[in-house]
Amino acid sequence: TIGAEGLGLYSMVHPIYGICFALCAGSIQTAISRFVAANTAKGKAVFRTGLAISLTTSIALAWLICRFSLPIAKYILLEERCAPLLPFMAVSVPFSAIHACINGYYYGIQKTKVPALSQVFEQVIRMSAVFLIANILIESGGTITVQLAVLGHLIGEIASCLYAVLAF
């Protein structure tokens, strides 16, 4: 519904999210998993340390992207229309960092049910939210834009984070 151009804009901003996730959560999730698996007695302490590092880094990166969204869009992505999309992606980074750390803990204690269900939950909520908002927009005469896809990403990340926190 957002068309090829909208899909292209979404595809341009998503790597910024991927880089932020890799910097603040991807390797920390693996580290938490490995340390918890090696010493389950210190699992909670390892989790708290990893979460503190990941959350601090993710909040800093989210702030930087929100603060410098126009220069990032203009000089890195070479497309100024990406600037309003970047803050949505940036706000999702801390939620995905929390979610990743909790998943790492559960992988370490060899209980994969919570990570698996949180990923399914994320996708179901993301798709449901996008379809619901799209239907509301269509019925009210609004237009569906690429911001809806980015908003769906944010809603999905928040939902999976909340599920993981509640399960923890």
PDB file of C-alpha atoms in Angstrom:
ATOM      1  CA  THR A   1       0.000   0.000   0.000  1.00  0.00           C
ATOM      2  CA  ILE A   2       2.887   2.392   0.632  1.00  0.00           C
ATOM      3  CA  GLY A   3       4.222   1.773  -2.861  1.00  0.00           C
ATOM      4  CA  ALA A   4       7.703   1.215  -4.173  1.00  0.00           C
ATOM      5  CA  GLU A   5       8.888   4.659  -3.118  1.00  0.00           C
ATOM      6  CA  GLY A   6       7.635   4.187   0.447  1.00  0.00           C
ATOM      7  CA  LEU A   7       9.181   0.757   0.611  1.00  0.00           C
ATOM      8  CA  GLY A   8      12.445   2.257  -0.610  1.00  0.00           C
ATOM      9  CA  LEU A   9      12.383   4.914   2.121  1.00  0.00           C
ATOM     10  CA  TYR A  10      11.662   2.243   4.745  1.00  0.00           C
ATOM     11  CA  SER A  11      14.530   0.176   3.388  1.00  0.00           C
ATOM     12  CA  MET A  12      16.833   3.172   3.696  1.00  0.00           C
ATOM     13  CA  VAL A  13      16.113   3.896   7.380  1.00  0.00           C
ATOM     14  CA  HIS A  14      16.070   0.308   8.579  1.00  0.00           C
ATOM     15  CA  PRO A  15      19.873  -0.169   8.309  1.00  0.00           C
ATOM     16  CA  ILE A  16      20.324   2.729  10.760  1.00  0.00           C
ATOM     17  CA  TYR A  17      18.267   0.715  13.241  1.00  0.00           C
ATOM     18  CA  GLY A  18      20.297  -2.399  12.428  1.00  0.00           C
ATOM     19  CA  ILE A  19      23.584  -0.617  13.097  1.00  0.00           C
ATOM     20  CA  CYS A  20      22.297   0.742  16.412  1.00  0.00           C
ATOM     21  CA  PHE A  21      21.029  -2.683  17.440  1.00  0.00           C
ATOM     22  CA  ALA A  22      24.358  -4.270  16.560  1.00  0.00           C
ATOM     23  CA  LEU A  23      26.232  -1.647  18.605  1.00  0.00           C
ATOM     24  CA  CYS A  24      24.089  -1.745  21.712  1.00  0.00           C
ATOM     25  CA  ALA A  25      22.403  -5.120  21.921  1.00  0.00           C
ATOM     26  CA  GLY A  26      23.444  -7.797  19.436  1.00  0.00           C
ATOM     27  CA  SER A  27      26.782  -8.742  20.929  1.00  0.00           C
ATOM     28  CA  ILE A  28      25.620  -8.071  24.490  1.00  0.00           C
ATOM     29  CA  GLN A  29      22.774 -10.556  24.028  1.00  0.00           C
ATOM     30  CA  THR A  30      25.311 -13.189  23.000  1.00  0.00           C
ATOM     31  CA  ALA A  31      27.638 -12.292  25.880  1.00  0.00           C
ATOM     32  CA  ILE A  32      24.822 -12.518  28.429  1.00  0.00           C
ATOM     33  CA  SER A  33      23.798 -15.874  27.016  1.00  0.00           C
ATOM     34  CA  ARG A  34      27.323 -17.288  27.155  1.00  0.00           C
ATOM     35  CA  PHE A  35      28.133 -15.985  30.653  1.00  0.00           C
ATOM     36  CA  VAL A  36      24.815 -17.125  32.102  1.00  0.00           C
ATOM     37  CA  ALA A  37      25.229 -20.578  30.536  1.00  0.00           C
ATOM     38  CA  ALA A  38      28.744 -20.837  31.996  1.00  0.00           C
ATOM     39  CA  ASN A  39      27.703 -19.748  35.497  1.00  0.00           C
ATOM     40  CA  THR A  40      23.981 -19.741  36.230  1.00  0.00           C
ATOM     41  CA  ALA A  41      24.591 -18.687  39.861  1.00  0.00           C
ATOM     42  CA  LYS A  42      25.806 -15.303  38.637  1.00  0.00           C
ATOM     43  CA  GLY A  43      23.162 -15.127  35.903  1.00  0.00           C
ATOM     44  CA  LYS A  44      21.116 -12.263  37.342  1.00  0.00           C
ATOM     45  CA  ALA A  45      24.222 -10.170  38.026  1.00  0.00           C
ATOM     46  CA  VAL A  46      25.496 -10.742  34.488  1.00  0.00           C
ATOM     47  CA  PHE A  47      22.062  -9.859  33.134  1.00  0.00           C
ATOM     48  CA  ARG A  48      21.891  -6.607  35.136  1.00  0.00           C
ATOM     49  CA  THR A  49      25.375  -5.565  34.001  1.00  0.00           C
ATOM     50  CA  GLY A  50      24.633  -6.350  30.361  1.00  0.00           C
ATOM     51  CA  LEU A  51      21.286  -4.571  30.566  1.00  0.00           C
ATOM     52  CA  ALA A  52      22.882  -1.465  32.079  1.00  0.00           C
ATOM     53  CA  ILE A  53      25.495  -1.291  29.329  1.00  0.00           C
ATOM     54  CA  SER A  54      23.000  -2.034  26.577  1.00  0.00           C
ATOM     55  CA  LEU A  55      20.342   0.367  27.831  1.00  0.00           C
ATOM     56  CA  THR A  56      22.811   3.209  28.353  1.00  0.00           C
ATOM     57  CA  THR A  57      24.260   2.749  24.875  1.00  0.00           C
ATOM     58  CA  SER A  58      20.837   2.424  23.248  1.00  0.00           C
ATOM     59  CA  ILE A  59      19.473   5.552  24.893  1.00  0.00           C
ATOM     60  CA  ALA A  60      22.535   7.515  23.817  1.00  0.00           C
ATOM     61  CA  LEU A  61      22.232   6.251  20.233  1.00  0.00           C
ATOM     62  CA  ALA A  62      18.488   6.954  20.166  1.00  0.00           C
ATOM     63  CA  TRP A  63      19.117  10.506  21.380  1.00  0.00           C
ATOM     64  CA  LEU A  64      21.813  11.049  18.759  1.00  0.00           C
ATOM     65  CA  ILE A  65      19.598   9.803  15.946  1.00  0.00           C
ATOM     66  CA  CYS A  66      16.646  11.914  17.101  1.00  0.00           C
ATOM     67  CA  ARG A  67      18.838  14.983  17.549  1.00  0.00           C
ATOM     68  CA  PHE A  68      20.651  14.586  14.231  1.00  0.00           C
ATOM     69  CA  SER A  69      17.944  12.965  12.096  1.00  0.00           C
ATOM     70  CA  LEU A  70      18.105  15.622   9.380  1.00  0.00           C
ATOM     71  CA  PRO A  71      21.908  15.522   8.947  1.00  0.00           C
ATOM     72  CA  ILE A  72      21.833  11.705   8.994  1.00  0.00           C
ATOM     73  CA  ALA A  73      19.101  11.671   6.362  1.00  0.00           C
ATOM     74  CA  LYS A  74      20.718  14.383   4.262  1.00  0.00           C
ATOM     75  CA  TYR A  75      24.397  13.412   4.373  1.00  0.00           C
ATOM     76  CA  ILE A  76      24.444   9.687   5.134  1.00  0.00           C
ATOM     77  CA  LEU A  77      21.241   8.353   3.594  1.00  0.00           C
ATOM     78  CA  LEU A  78      21.236  11.100   0.934  1.00  0.00           C
ATOM     79  CA  GLU A  79      17.459  11.419   1.210  1.00  0.00           C
ATOM     80  CA  GLU A  80      15.937  14.177   3.362  1.00  0.00           C
ATOM     81  CA  ARG A  81      12.517  12.485   3.338  1.00  0.00           C
ATOM     82  CA  CYS A  82      13.984   9.866   5.693  1.00  0.00           C
ATOM     83  CA  ALA A  83      14.462  12.469   8.454  1.00  0.00           C
ATOM     84  CA  PRO A  84      10.938  12.193   9.962  1.00  0.00           C
ATOM     85  CA  LEU A  85      11.195   8.384   9.940  1.00  0.00           C
ATOM     86  CA  LEU A  86      14.471   8.161  11.851  1.00  0.00           C
ATOM     87  CA  PRO A  87      13.113   9.224  15.273  1.00  0.00           C
ATOM     88  CA  PHE A  88      10.554   6.386  15.175  1.00  0.00           C
ATOM     89  CA  MET A  89      13.335   3.910  14.497  1.00  0.00           C
ATOM     90  CA  ALA A  90      15.534   5.532  17.136  1.00  0.00           C
ATOM     91  CA  VAL A  91      12.908   5.280  19.867  1.00  0.00           C
ATOM     92  CA  SER A  92      12.569   1.551  19.177  1.00  0.00           C
ATOM     93  CA  VAL A  93      16.271   0.893  19.888  1.00  0.00           C
ATOM     94  CA  PRO A  94      16.079   0.954  23.735  1.00  0.00           C
ATOM     95  CA  PHE A  95      13.052  -1.346  23.670  1.00  0.00           C
ATOM     96  CA  SER A  96      14.854  -3.812  21.428  1.00  0.00           C
ATOM     97  CA  ALA A  97      17.929  -3.609  23.688  1.00  0.00           C
ATOM     98  CA  ILE A  98      15.902  -4.574  26.767  1.00  0.00           C
ATOM     99  CA  HIS A  99      14.212  -7.342  24.808  1.00  0.00           C
ATOM    100  CA  ALA A 100      17.556  -8.664  23.532  1.00  0.00           C
ATOM    101  CA  CYS A 101      19.111  -8.745  27.008  1.00  0.00           C
ATOM    102  CA  ILE A 102      16.167 -10.655  28.456  1.00  0.00           C
ATOM    103  CA  ASN A 103      16.328 -13.071  25.522  1.00  0.00           C
ATOM    104  CA  GLY A 104      20.057 -13.542  26.125  1.00  0.00           C
ATOM    105  CA  TYR A 105      19.375 -14.448  29.747  1.00  0.00           C
ATOM    106  CA  TYR A 106      16.751 -17.006  28.748  1.00  0.00           C
ATOM    107  CA  TYR A 107      19.013 -18.499  26.089  1.00  0.00           C
ATOM    108  CA  GLY A 108      21.709 -18.826  28.747  1.00  0.00           C
ATOM    109  CA  ILE A 109      19.458 -20.783  31.102  1.00  0.00           C
ATOM    110  CA  GLN A 110      18.328 -22.843  28.104  1.00  0.00           C
ATOM    111  CA  LYS A 111      14.691 -21.792  28.219  1.00  0.00           C
ATOM    112  CA  THR A 112      13.863 -20.621  24.730  1.00  0.00           C
ATOM    113  CA  LYS A 113      10.111 -20.418  25.199  1.00  0.00           C
ATOM    114  CA  VAL A 114      10.120 -16.745  26.265  1.00  0.00           C
ATOM    115  CA  PRO A 115      12.332 -15.514  23.389  1.00  0.00           C
ATOM    116  CA  ALA A 116      10.348 -17.531  20.862  1.00  0.00           C
ATOM    117  CA  LEU A 117       6.982 -16.331  22.123  1.00  0.00           C
ATOM    118  CA  SER A 118       8.174 -12.731  22.344  1.00  0.00           C
ATOM    119  CA  GLN A 119       9.175 -12.783  18.686  1.00  0.00           C
ATOM    120  CA  VAL A 120       5.825 -14.247  17.656  1.00  0.00           C
ATOM    121  CA  PHE A 121       4.056 -11.720  19.888  1.00  0.00           C
ATOM    122  CA  GLU A 122       6.046  -8.887  18.302  1.00  0.00           C
ATOM    123  CA  GLN A 123       5.068  -9.884  14.770  1.00  0.00           C
ATOM    124  CA  VAL A 124       1.396 -10.407  15.606  1.00  0.00           C
ATOM    125  CA  ILE A 125       1.137  -7.061  17.407  1.00  0.00           C
ATOM    126  CA  ARG A 126       3.081  -5.257  14.669  1.00  0.00           C
ATOM    127  CA  MET A 127       0.876  -6.595  11.872  1.00  0.00           C
ATOM    128  CA  SER A 128      -2.338  -6.118  13.851  1.00  0.00           C
ATOM    129  CA  ALA A 129      -1.447  -2.534  14.731  1.00  0.00           C
ATOM    130  CA  VAL A 130      -0.559  -1.683  11.145  1.00  0.00           C
ATOM    131  CA  PHE A 131      -3.766  -3.228   9.791  1.00  0.00           C
ATOM    132  CA  LEU A 132      -5.869  -1.502  12.462  1.00  0.00           C
ATOM    133  CA  ILE A 133      -4.294   1.918  11.889  1.00  0.00           C
ATOM    134  CA  ALA A 134      -4.492   1.451   8.110  1.00  0.00           C
ATOM    135  CA  ASN A 135      -8.191   0.617   8.323  1.00  0.00           C
ATOM    136  CA  ILE A 136      -8.829   3.669  10.492  1.00  0.00           C
ATOM    137  CA  LEU A 137      -6.912   5.862   8.046  1.00  0.00           C
ATOM    138  CA  ILE A 138      -8.767   4.479   5.033  1.00  0.00           C
ATOM    139  CA  GLU A 139     -12.175   4.892   6.686  1.00  0.00           C
ATOM    140  CA  SER A 140     -11.395   8.471   7.697  1.00  0.00           C
ATOM    141  CA  GLY A 141     -10.150   9.332   4.210  1.00  0.00           C
ATOM    142  CA  GLY A 142      -6.488   9.557   5.208  1.00  0.00           C
ATOM    143  CA  THR A 143      -3.572   8.259   3.212  1.00  0.00           C
ATOM    144  CA  ILE A 144      -1.307   5.413   4.171  1.00  0.00           C
ATOM    145  CA  THR A 145       2.335   6.469   4.185  1.00  0.00           C
ATOM    146  CA  VAL A 146       5.659   4.905   5.019  1.00  0.00           C
ATOM    147  CA  GLN A 147       5.362   6.369   8.524  1.00  0.00           C
ATOM    148  CA  LEU A 148       2.775   3.694   9.225  1.00  0.00           C
ATOM    149  CA  ALA A 149       5.319   0.941   8.520  1.00  0.00           C
ATOM    150  CA  VAL A 150       7.874   2.609  10.790  1.00  0.00           C
ATOM    151  CA  LEU A 151       5.242   3.142  13.478  1.00  0.00           C
ATOM    152  CA  GLY A 152       4.353  -0.554  13.201  1.00  0.00           C
ATOM    153  CA  HIS A 153       8.009  -1.404  13.793  1.00  0.00           C
ATOM    154  CA  LEU A 154       8.032   0.749  16.936  1.00  0.00           C
ATOM    155  CA  ILE A 155       4.771  -0.737  18.240  1.00  0.00           C
ATOM    156  CA  GLY A 156       6.094  -4.258  17.664  1.00  0.00           C
ATOM    157  CA  GLU A 157       9.321  -3.535  19.545  1.00  0.00           C
ATOM    158  CA  ILE A 158       7.435  -2.010  22.476  1.00  0.00           C
ATOM    159  CA  ALA A 159       5.089  -4.993  22.606  1.00  0.00           C
ATOM    160  CA  SER A 160       7.878  -7.589  22.549  1.00  0.00           C
ATOM    161  CA  CYS A 161       9.785  -5.651  25.206  1.00  0.00           C
ATOM    162  CA  LEU A 162       6.737  -5.500  27.467  1.00  0.00           C
ATOM    163  CA  TYR A 163       6.093  -9.214  26.980  1.00  0.00           C
ATOM    164  CA  ALA A 164       9.715 -10.084  27.794  1.00  0.00           C
ATOM    165  CA  VAL A 165       9.723  -7.843  30.873  1.00  0.00           C
ATOM    166  CA  LEU A 166       6.488  -9.363  32.151  1.00  0.00           C
ATOM    167  CA  ALA A 167       7.802 -12.885  31.517  1.00  0.00           C
ATOM    168  CA  PHE A 168      11.053 -12.069  33.308  1.00  0.00           C
TER     169      PHE A 168
END
